[in-house]
Coordinates of C-alpha atoms and ligand atoms in Angstrom, one line a residue:
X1108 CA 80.8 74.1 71.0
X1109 CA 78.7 71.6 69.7
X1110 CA 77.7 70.4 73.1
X1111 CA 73.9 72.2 73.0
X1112 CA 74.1 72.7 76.9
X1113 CA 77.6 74.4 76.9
X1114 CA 76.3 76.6 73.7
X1115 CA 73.0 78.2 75.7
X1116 CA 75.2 78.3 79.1
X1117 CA 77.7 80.9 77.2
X1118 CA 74.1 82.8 76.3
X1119 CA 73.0 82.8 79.4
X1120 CA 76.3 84.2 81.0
X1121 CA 75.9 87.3 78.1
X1122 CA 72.3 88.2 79.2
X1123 CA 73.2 87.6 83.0
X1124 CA 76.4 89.5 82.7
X1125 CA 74.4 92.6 80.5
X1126 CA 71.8 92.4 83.4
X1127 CA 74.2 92.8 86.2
X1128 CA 75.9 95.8 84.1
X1129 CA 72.3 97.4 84.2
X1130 CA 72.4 96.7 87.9
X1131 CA 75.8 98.6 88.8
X1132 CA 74.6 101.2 86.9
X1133 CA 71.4 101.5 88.7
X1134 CA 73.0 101.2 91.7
X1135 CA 75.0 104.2 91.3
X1136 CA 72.3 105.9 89.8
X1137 CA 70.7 106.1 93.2
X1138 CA 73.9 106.1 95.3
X1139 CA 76.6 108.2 93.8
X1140 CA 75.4 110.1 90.6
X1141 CA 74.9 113.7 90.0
X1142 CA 71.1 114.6 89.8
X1143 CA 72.3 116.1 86.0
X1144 CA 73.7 112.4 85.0
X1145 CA 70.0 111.1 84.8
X1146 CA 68.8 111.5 81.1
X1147 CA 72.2 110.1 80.0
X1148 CA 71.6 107.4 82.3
X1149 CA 68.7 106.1 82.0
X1150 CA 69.8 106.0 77.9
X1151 CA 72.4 103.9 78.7
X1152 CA 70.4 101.8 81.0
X1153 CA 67.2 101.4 78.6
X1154 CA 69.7 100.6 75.4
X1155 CA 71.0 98.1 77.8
X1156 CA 67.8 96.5 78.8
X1157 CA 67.0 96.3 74.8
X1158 CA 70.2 94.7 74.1
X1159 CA 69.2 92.1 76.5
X1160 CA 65.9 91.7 75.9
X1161 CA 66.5 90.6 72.0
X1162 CA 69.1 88.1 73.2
X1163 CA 67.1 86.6 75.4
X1164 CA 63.6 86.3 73.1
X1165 CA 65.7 85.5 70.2
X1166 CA 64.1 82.6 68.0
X1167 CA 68.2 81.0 68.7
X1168 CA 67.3 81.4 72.3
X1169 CA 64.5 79.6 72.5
X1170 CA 65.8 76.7 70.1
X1171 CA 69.3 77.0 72.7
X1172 CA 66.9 75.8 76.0
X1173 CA 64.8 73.2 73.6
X1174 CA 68.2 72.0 72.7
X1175 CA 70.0 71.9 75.6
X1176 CA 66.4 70.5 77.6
X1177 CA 66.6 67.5 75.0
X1178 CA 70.1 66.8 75.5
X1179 CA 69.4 66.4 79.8
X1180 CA 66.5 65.0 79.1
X1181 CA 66.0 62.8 82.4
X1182 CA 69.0 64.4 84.3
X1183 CA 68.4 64.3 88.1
X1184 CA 65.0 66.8 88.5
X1185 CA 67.2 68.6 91.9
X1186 CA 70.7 69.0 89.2
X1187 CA 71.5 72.7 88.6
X1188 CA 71.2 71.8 85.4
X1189 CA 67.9 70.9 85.3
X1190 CA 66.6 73.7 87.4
X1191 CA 68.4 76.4 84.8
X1192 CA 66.6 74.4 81.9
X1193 CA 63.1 74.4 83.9
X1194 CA 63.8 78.0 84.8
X1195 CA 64.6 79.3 81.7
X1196 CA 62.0 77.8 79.6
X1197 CA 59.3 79.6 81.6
X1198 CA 61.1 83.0 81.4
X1199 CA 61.1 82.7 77.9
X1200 CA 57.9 81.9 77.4
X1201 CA 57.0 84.6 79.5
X1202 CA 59.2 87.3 77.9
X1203 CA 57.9 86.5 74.6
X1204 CA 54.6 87.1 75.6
X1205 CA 55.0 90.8 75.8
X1206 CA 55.7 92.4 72.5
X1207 CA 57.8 95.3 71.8
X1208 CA 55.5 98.0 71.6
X1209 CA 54.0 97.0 75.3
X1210 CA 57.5 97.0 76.6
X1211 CA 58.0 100.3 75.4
X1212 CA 54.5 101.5 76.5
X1213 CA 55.1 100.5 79.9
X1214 CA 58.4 102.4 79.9
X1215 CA 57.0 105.6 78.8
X1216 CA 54.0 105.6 81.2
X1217 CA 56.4 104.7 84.0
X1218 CA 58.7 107.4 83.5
X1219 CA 56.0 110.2 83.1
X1220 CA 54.0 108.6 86.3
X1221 CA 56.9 108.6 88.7
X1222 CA 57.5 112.6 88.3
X1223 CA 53.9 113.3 88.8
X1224 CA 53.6 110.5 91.9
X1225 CA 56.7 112.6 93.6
X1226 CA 55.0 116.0 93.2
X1227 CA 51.5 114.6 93.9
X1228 CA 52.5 113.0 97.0
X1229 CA 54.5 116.7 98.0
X1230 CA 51.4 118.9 97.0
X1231 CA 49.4 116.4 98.1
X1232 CA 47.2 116.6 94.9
X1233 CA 46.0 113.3 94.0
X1234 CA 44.2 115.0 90.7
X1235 CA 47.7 115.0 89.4
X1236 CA 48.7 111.6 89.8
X1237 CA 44.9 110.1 88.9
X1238 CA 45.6 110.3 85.2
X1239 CA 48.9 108.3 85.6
X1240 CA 47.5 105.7 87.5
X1241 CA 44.7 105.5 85.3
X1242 CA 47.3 105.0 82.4
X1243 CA 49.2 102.2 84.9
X1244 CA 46.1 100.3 85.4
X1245 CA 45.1 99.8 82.0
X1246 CA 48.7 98.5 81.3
X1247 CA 48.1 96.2 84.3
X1248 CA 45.4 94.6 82.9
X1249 CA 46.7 94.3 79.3
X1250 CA 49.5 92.5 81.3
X1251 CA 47.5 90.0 82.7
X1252 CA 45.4 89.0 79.4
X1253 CA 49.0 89.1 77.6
X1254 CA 50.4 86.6 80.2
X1255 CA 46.6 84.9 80.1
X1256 CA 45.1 83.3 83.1
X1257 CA 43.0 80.0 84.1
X1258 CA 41.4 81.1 87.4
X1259 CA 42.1 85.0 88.4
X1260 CA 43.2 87.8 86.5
X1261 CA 45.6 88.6 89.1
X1262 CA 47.6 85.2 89.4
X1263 CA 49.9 85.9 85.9
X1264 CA 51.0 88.9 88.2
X1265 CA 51.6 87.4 91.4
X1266 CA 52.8 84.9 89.4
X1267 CA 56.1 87.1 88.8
X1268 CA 56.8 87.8 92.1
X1269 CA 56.0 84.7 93.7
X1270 CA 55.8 82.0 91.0
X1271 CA 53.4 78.8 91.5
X1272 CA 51.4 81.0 94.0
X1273 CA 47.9 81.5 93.3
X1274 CA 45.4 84.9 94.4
X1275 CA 43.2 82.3 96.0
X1276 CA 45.7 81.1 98.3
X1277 CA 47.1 84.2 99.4
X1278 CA 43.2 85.3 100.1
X1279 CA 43.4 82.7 102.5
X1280 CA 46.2 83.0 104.2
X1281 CA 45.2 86.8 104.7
X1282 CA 42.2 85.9 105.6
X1283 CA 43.7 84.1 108.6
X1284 CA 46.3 86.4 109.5
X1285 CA 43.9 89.3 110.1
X1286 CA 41.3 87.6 112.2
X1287 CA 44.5 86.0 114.1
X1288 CA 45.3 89.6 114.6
X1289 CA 42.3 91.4 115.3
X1290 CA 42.2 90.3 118.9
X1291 CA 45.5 90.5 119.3
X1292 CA 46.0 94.4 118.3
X1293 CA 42.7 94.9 120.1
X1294 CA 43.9 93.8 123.4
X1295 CA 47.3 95.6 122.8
X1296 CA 45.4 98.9 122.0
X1297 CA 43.9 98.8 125.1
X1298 CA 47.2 99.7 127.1
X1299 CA 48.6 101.8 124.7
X1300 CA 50.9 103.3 126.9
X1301 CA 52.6 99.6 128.4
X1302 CA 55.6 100.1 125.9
X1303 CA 57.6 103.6 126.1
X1304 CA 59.8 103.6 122.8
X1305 CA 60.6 107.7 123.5
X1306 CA 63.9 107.1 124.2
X1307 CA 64.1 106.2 120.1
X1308 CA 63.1 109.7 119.2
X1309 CA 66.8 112.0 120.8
X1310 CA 69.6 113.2 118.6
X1311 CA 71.8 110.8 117.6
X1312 CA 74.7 111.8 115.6
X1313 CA 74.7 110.4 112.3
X1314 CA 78.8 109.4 112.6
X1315 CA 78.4 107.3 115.3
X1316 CA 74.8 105.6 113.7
X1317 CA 77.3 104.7 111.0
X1318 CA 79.8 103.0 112.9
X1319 CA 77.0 101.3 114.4
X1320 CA 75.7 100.3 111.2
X1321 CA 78.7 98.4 110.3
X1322 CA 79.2 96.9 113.6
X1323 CA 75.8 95.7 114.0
X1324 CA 75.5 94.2 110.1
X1325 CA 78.6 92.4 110.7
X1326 CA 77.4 90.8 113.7
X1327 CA 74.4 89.1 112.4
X1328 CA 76.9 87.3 109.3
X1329 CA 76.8 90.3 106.6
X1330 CA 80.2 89.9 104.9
X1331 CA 81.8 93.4 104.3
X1332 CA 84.7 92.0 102.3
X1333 CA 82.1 91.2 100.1
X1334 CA 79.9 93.8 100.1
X1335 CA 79.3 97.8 101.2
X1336 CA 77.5 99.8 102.6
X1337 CA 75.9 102.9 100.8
X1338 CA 73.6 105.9 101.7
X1339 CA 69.8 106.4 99.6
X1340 CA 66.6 108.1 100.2
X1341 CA 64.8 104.5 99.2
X1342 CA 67.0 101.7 100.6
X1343 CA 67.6 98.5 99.1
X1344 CA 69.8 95.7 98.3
X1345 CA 71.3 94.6 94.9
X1346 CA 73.9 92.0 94.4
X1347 CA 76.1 92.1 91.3
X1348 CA 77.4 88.9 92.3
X1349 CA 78.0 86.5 95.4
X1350 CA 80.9 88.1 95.8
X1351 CA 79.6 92.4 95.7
X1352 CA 76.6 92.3 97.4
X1353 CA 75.9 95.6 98.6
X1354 CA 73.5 97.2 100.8
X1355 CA 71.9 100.9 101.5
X1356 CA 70.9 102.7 104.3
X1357 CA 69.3 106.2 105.4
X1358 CA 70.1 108.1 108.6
X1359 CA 67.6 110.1 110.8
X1360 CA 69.7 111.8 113.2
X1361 CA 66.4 112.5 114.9
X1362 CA 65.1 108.9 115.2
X1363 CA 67.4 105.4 115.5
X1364 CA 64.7 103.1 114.2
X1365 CA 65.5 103.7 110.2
X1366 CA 69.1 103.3 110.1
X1367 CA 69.6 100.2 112.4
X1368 CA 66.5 98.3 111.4
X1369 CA 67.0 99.5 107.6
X1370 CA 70.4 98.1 107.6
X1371 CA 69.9 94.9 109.5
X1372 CA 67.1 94.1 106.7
X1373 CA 69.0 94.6 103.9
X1374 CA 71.8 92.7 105.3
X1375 CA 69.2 90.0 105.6
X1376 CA 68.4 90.4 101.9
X1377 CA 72.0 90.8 100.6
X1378 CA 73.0 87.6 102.8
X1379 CA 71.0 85.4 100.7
X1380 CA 73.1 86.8 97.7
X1381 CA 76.1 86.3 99.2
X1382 CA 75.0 82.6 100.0
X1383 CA 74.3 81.5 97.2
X1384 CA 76.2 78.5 95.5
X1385 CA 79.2 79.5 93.9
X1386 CA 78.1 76.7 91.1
X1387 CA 75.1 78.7 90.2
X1388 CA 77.2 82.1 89.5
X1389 CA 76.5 83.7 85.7
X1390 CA 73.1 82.5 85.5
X1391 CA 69.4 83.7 87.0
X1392 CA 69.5 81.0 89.2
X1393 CA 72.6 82.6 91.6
X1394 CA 70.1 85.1 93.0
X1395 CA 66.4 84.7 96.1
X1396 CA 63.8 82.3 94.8
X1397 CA 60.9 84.6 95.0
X1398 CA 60.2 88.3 96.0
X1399 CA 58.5 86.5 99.2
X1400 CA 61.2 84.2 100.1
X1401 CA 63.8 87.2 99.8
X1402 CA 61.8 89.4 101.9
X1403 CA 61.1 86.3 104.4
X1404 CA 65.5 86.4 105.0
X1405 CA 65.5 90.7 105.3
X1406 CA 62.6 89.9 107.9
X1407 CA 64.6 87.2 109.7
X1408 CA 67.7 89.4 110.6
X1409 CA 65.6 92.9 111.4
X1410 CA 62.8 91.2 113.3
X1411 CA 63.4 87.9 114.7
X1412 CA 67.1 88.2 115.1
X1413 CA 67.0 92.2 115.3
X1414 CA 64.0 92.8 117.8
X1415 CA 64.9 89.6 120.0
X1416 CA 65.5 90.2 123.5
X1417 CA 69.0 88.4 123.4
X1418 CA 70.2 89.9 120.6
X1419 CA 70.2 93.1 122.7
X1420 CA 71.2 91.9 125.7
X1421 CA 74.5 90.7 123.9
X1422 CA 74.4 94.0 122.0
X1423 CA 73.2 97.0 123.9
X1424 CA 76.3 97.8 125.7
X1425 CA 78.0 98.8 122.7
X1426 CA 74.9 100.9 121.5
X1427 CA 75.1 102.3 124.8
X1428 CA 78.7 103.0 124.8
X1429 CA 78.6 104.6 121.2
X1430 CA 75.8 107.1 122.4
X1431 CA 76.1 107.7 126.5
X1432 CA 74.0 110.1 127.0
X1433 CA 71.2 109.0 125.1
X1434 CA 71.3 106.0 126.5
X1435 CA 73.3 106.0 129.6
X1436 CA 70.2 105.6 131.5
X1437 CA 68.2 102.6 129.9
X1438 CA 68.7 99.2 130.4
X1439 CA 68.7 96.4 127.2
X1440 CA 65.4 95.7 128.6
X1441 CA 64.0 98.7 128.2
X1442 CA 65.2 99.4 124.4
X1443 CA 64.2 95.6 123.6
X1444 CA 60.6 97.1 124.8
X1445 CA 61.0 100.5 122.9
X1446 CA 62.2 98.8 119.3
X1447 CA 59.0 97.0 119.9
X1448 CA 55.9 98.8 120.4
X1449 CA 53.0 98.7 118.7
X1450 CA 51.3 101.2 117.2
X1451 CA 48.8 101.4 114.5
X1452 CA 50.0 104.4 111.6
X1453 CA 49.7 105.6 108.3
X1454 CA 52.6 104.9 107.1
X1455 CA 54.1 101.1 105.9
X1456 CA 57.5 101.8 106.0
X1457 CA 57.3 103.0 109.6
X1458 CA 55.1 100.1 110.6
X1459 CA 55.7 97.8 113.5
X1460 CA 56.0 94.3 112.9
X1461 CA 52.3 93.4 114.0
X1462 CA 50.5 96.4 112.1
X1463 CA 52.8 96.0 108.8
X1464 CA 50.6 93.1 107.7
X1465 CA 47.5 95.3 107.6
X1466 CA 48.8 97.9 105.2
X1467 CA 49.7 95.0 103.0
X1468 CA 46.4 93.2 103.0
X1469 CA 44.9 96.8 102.0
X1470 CA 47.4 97.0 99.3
X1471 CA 46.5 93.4 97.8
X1472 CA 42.7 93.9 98.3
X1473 CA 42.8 97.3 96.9
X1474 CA 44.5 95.9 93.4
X1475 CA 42.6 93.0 92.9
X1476 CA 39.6 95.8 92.9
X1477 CA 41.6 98.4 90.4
X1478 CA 42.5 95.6 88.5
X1479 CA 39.0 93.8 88.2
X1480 CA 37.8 97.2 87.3
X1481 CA 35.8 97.3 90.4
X1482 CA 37.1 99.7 92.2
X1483 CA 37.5 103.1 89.9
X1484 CA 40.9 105.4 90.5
X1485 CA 38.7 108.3 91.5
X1486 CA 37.4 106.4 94.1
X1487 CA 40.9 105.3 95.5
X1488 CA 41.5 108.0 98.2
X1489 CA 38.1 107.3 99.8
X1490 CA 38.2 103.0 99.8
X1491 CA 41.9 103.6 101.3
X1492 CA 40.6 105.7 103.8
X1493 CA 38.1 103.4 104.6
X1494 CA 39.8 100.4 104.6
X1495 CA 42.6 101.9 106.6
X1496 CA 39.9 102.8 109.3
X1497 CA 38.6 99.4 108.9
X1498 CA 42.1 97.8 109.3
X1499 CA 43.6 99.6 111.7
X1500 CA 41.2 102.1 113.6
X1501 CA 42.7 105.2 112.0
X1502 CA 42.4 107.6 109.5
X1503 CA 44.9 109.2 107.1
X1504 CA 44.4 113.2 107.3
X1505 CA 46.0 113.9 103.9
X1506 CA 46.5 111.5 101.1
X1507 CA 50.0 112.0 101.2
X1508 CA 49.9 110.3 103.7
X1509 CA 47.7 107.6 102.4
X1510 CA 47.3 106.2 98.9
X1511 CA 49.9 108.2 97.8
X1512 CA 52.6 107.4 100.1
X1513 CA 54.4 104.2 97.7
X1514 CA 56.4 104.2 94.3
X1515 CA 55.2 101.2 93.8
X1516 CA 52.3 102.2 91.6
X1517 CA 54.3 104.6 89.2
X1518 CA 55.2 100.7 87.7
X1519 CA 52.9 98.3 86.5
X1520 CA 54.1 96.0 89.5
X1521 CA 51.0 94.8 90.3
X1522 CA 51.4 91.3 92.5
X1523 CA 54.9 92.4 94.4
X1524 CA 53.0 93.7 97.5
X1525 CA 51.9 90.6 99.3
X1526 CA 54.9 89.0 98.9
X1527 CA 56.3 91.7 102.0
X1528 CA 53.3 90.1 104.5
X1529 CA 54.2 86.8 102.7
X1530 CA 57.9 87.4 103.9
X1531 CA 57.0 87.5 107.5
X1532 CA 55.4 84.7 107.4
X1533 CA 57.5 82.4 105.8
X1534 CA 60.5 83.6 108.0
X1535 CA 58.2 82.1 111.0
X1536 CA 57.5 79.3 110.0
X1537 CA 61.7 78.8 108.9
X1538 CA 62.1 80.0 112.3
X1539 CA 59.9 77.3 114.0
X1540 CA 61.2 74.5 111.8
X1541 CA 64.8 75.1 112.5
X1542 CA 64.2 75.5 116.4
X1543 CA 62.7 72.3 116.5
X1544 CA 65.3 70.9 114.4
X1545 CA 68.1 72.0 116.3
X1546 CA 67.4 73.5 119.6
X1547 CA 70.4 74.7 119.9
X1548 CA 69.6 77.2 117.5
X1549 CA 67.2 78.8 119.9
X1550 CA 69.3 78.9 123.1
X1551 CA 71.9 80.5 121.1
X1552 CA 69.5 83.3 120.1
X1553 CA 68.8 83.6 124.0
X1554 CA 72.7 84.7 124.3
X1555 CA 72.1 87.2 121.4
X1556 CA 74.3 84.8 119.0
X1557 CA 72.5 84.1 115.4
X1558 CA 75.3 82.1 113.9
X1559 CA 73.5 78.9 114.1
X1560 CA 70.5 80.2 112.4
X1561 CA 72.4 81.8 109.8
X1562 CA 74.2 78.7 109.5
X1563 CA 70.7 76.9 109.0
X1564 CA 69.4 79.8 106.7
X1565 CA 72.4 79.0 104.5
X1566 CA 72.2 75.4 104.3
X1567 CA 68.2 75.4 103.9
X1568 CA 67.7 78.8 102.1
X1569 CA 70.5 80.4 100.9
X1570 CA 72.8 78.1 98.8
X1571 CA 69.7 76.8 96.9
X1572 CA 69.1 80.2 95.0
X1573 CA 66.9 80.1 92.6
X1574 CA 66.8 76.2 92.1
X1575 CA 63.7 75.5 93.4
X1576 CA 60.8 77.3 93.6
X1577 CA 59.3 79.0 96.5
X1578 CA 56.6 76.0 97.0
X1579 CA 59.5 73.8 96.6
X1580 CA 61.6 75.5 99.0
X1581 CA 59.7 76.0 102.1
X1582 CA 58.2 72.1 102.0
X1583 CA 62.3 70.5 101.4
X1584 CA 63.3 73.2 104.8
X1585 CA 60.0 73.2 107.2
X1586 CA 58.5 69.7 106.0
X1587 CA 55.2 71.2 105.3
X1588 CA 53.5 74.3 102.6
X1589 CA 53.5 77.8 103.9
X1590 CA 50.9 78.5 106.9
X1591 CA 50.1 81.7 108.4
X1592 CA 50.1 80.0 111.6
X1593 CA 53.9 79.6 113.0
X1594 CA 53.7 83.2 112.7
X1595 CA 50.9 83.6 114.5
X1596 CA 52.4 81.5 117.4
X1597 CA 55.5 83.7 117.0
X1598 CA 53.3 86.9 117.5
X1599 CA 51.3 85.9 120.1
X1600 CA 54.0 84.3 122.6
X1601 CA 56.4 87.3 121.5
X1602 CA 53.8 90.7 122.0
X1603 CA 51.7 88.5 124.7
X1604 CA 54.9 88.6 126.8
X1605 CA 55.9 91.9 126.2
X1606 CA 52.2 93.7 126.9
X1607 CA 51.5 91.0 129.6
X1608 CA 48.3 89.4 128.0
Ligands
ZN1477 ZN1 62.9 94.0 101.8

């Protein structure tokens, strides 16, 4: 036990294994759990996170990591060692940084925002919510000075999500993306009536979307024998190691879209879990890089695997078999069309893969102005409004169906949302780098099989967890930073072809 590295190690595996506790019990907080379980629970849950938290911020902690970083001193930079060392020194620095009282602040506003956000958005009273958001903002911004900042006082929060990115760069990127896609949705818009995705919209027995569900997520590499599949209102994944990583689904009897695409993306997410180096396990490294790297694998295996043309080819049949008379009548071709249409709406979860990138460039643009303090919560509704008009050419009738339609801002979470447009654009740019590494790769996608490209995604992506960061990560697998380019290439050979442009 004297060996300093083998001393922080066994703290490490305490906090990791009290954090993963938290986890199950979150997970069946929104899975299995009685409505009446939820004070108790979320007792349990925040005595937890305490418990944790003074383990990890402990003045032994911190002397642990300075140990154990001069005992490796000049260990390979690309050992697992290494990485944990690099890792944990910047979470602990960055824990510390919050005191106590914050922590517990931004617990309480939290919990009394998300009540108010759900009856808000189901009155459709944004009055209600303002307050709350008001309260949320001004803990954003105390968050940011806390962390501190060189250039923009919303890097410290991207920073969280997507660590080593800066506001500047994503600003960029955006700024490329949307006048990449202007002319592209323009042109689409003008035939809105080329793709016919009404044979999405029948009844379609929940039982059989199930069986479907399973089938479908086991076919793209999900591993059931290491994971599970659950019913939610909010899907997500959550791994509680590489061996239980689990995934969620809804079901819409009245609409196929939700369940098969919802699954095949958290299948993408919970396959990065499950790939993960077993050498890595007990510590933060055995888990995605970055929000925007995890979301670039979920987007992977619903869009470019799950809305290719092969993919149903190879898989339609079954689909078809499953639910004849819904069906019966269309061909692969046909559905391939229909999963694909293009359509500008209010609503992000229900997005296409073209328009999804607007609602998050609103998102990001509308924060930076919240958090700058120029753009005042009373105002929201309206700038939404007109930025979604701006966007997208349309208008949300309610607010409920507008600025009030995410969680997300119940939290002071400020920085998560551009890593989901940041996702799709890093699983292009994977995408392009692997085909032209292996070709293979692509003319096995052409026969609807994805097990070279998973194989890729493990060896590139995957295995590496948390080692590297997401900078790191893309230049070692693609050879080059992340560009919004490769997917702009992707979307304009992909919708080009289908709306004949
Ligand atoms: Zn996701």
């Amino acid at each position: 036990m004297n060996d300093p590295y083998q001393t922080l190690l066994k703290k490490v595996h305490e906090t990791h294994d009290i954090e993963k506790a938290i986890q199950v019990l979150s997970w069946d907080k929104e899975t299995n759990m009685p409505a009446a379980g939820n004070t108790a629970r979320i007792q349990q849950m925040t005595t937890l996170r305490r418990l944790r938290h003074h383990i990890f911020t402990s003045d032994e902690m911190g002397e642990l990591i300075e140990a154990a970083g001069a005992e490796l001193n000049g260990v390979d930079y690309h050992s697992r060692e290494a990485s944990l060392i690099r890792y944990l020194r910047r979470a602990y620095a960055d824990e510390r940084k919050l005191p106590d009282d914050f922590v517990q602040r931004v617990s309480k506003v939290s919990g009394e925002a998300h009540p108010a956000w759900v009856q808000a958005r189901a009155n459709n009273d944004f009055a209600h919510f303002q307050p709350h958001l008001e309260q949320v903002i001004a803990l954003v911004q105390e968050m940011a000075d806390l962390y501190g900042y060189e250039d923009e006082k919303y890097d410290p929060l991207l920073d969280k999500f997507e660590h080593g990115m800066k506001t500047a760069e994503v600003h960029s990127i955006f700024q490329v993306l949307k006048e990449g896609l202007k002319p592209l949705l323009a042109a689409i818009a003008e035939q809105p009536d080329a793709v016919d995705n009404r044979i999405l919209h029948q009844h379609f027995p929940v039982n059989k979307q199930q069986e479907f569900a399973n089938y479908i997520a086991t076919a793209v590499g999900y591993d059931f024998s290491r994971g599970h599949l659950g019913t939610v209102v909010h899907p997500f994944a959550t791994s509680f190691s590489r061996d239980d990583a689990r995934i969620t689904t809804r079901w819409n009897p009245g609409f196929l879209n939700a369940a098969l695409f919802g699954t095949l993306h958290e299948a993408g997410h919970a396959m990065y879990e499950q790939g993960t180096d077993p050498g890595l396990a007990r510590t933060p490294l055995a888990r995605g890089t970055s929000s925007g790297i995890h979301e670039s694998q979920s987007r992977m295996i619903e869009n470019i695997v799950g809305r290719s043309l092969g993919f149903w080819q190879a898989h339609f049949p079954r689909l078809q078999g499953l639910f004849p008379q819904q069906l019966g009548g269309a061909t692969a071709v046909a559905f391939y069309r229909a999963v694909n249409k293009v359509q500008p709406s209010y609503i992000r979860v229900e997005a296409d893969e073209l328009t999804y990138n607007f609602h998050i460039i609103l998102r990001f643009e509308l924060e930076q102005a919240m958090l700058e303090g120029d753009l005042k919560v009373a105002d929201l509704p309206t700038a939404w409004n007109d930025k979604m008009q701006a966007l997208l050419g349309v208008t949300p009738p309610t607010n409920a169906l507008g600025c009030l339609q995410d969680v997300h801002w119940t939290r002071p979470g400020f920085g998560y949302f551009p890593t989901y447009a940041l996702g799709n654009l890093y699983a292009a740019q994977f995408y392009e780098a692997m085909t032209a590494q292996n070709p293979a790769i692509a003319e096995d996608m052409a026969q609807g099989d994805p097990a070279s490209l998973v194989a890729w995604l493990r060896e590139n992506i995957h295995q590496h967890g948390r080692k590297y960061t997401p900078a790191e990560l893309v230049q070692r697998a693609t050879g080059q930073p992340l560009t919004p380019h490769a997917f702009m290439r992707y979307a304009t050979r992909k919708f080009g072809e289908l709306y004949r442009l």
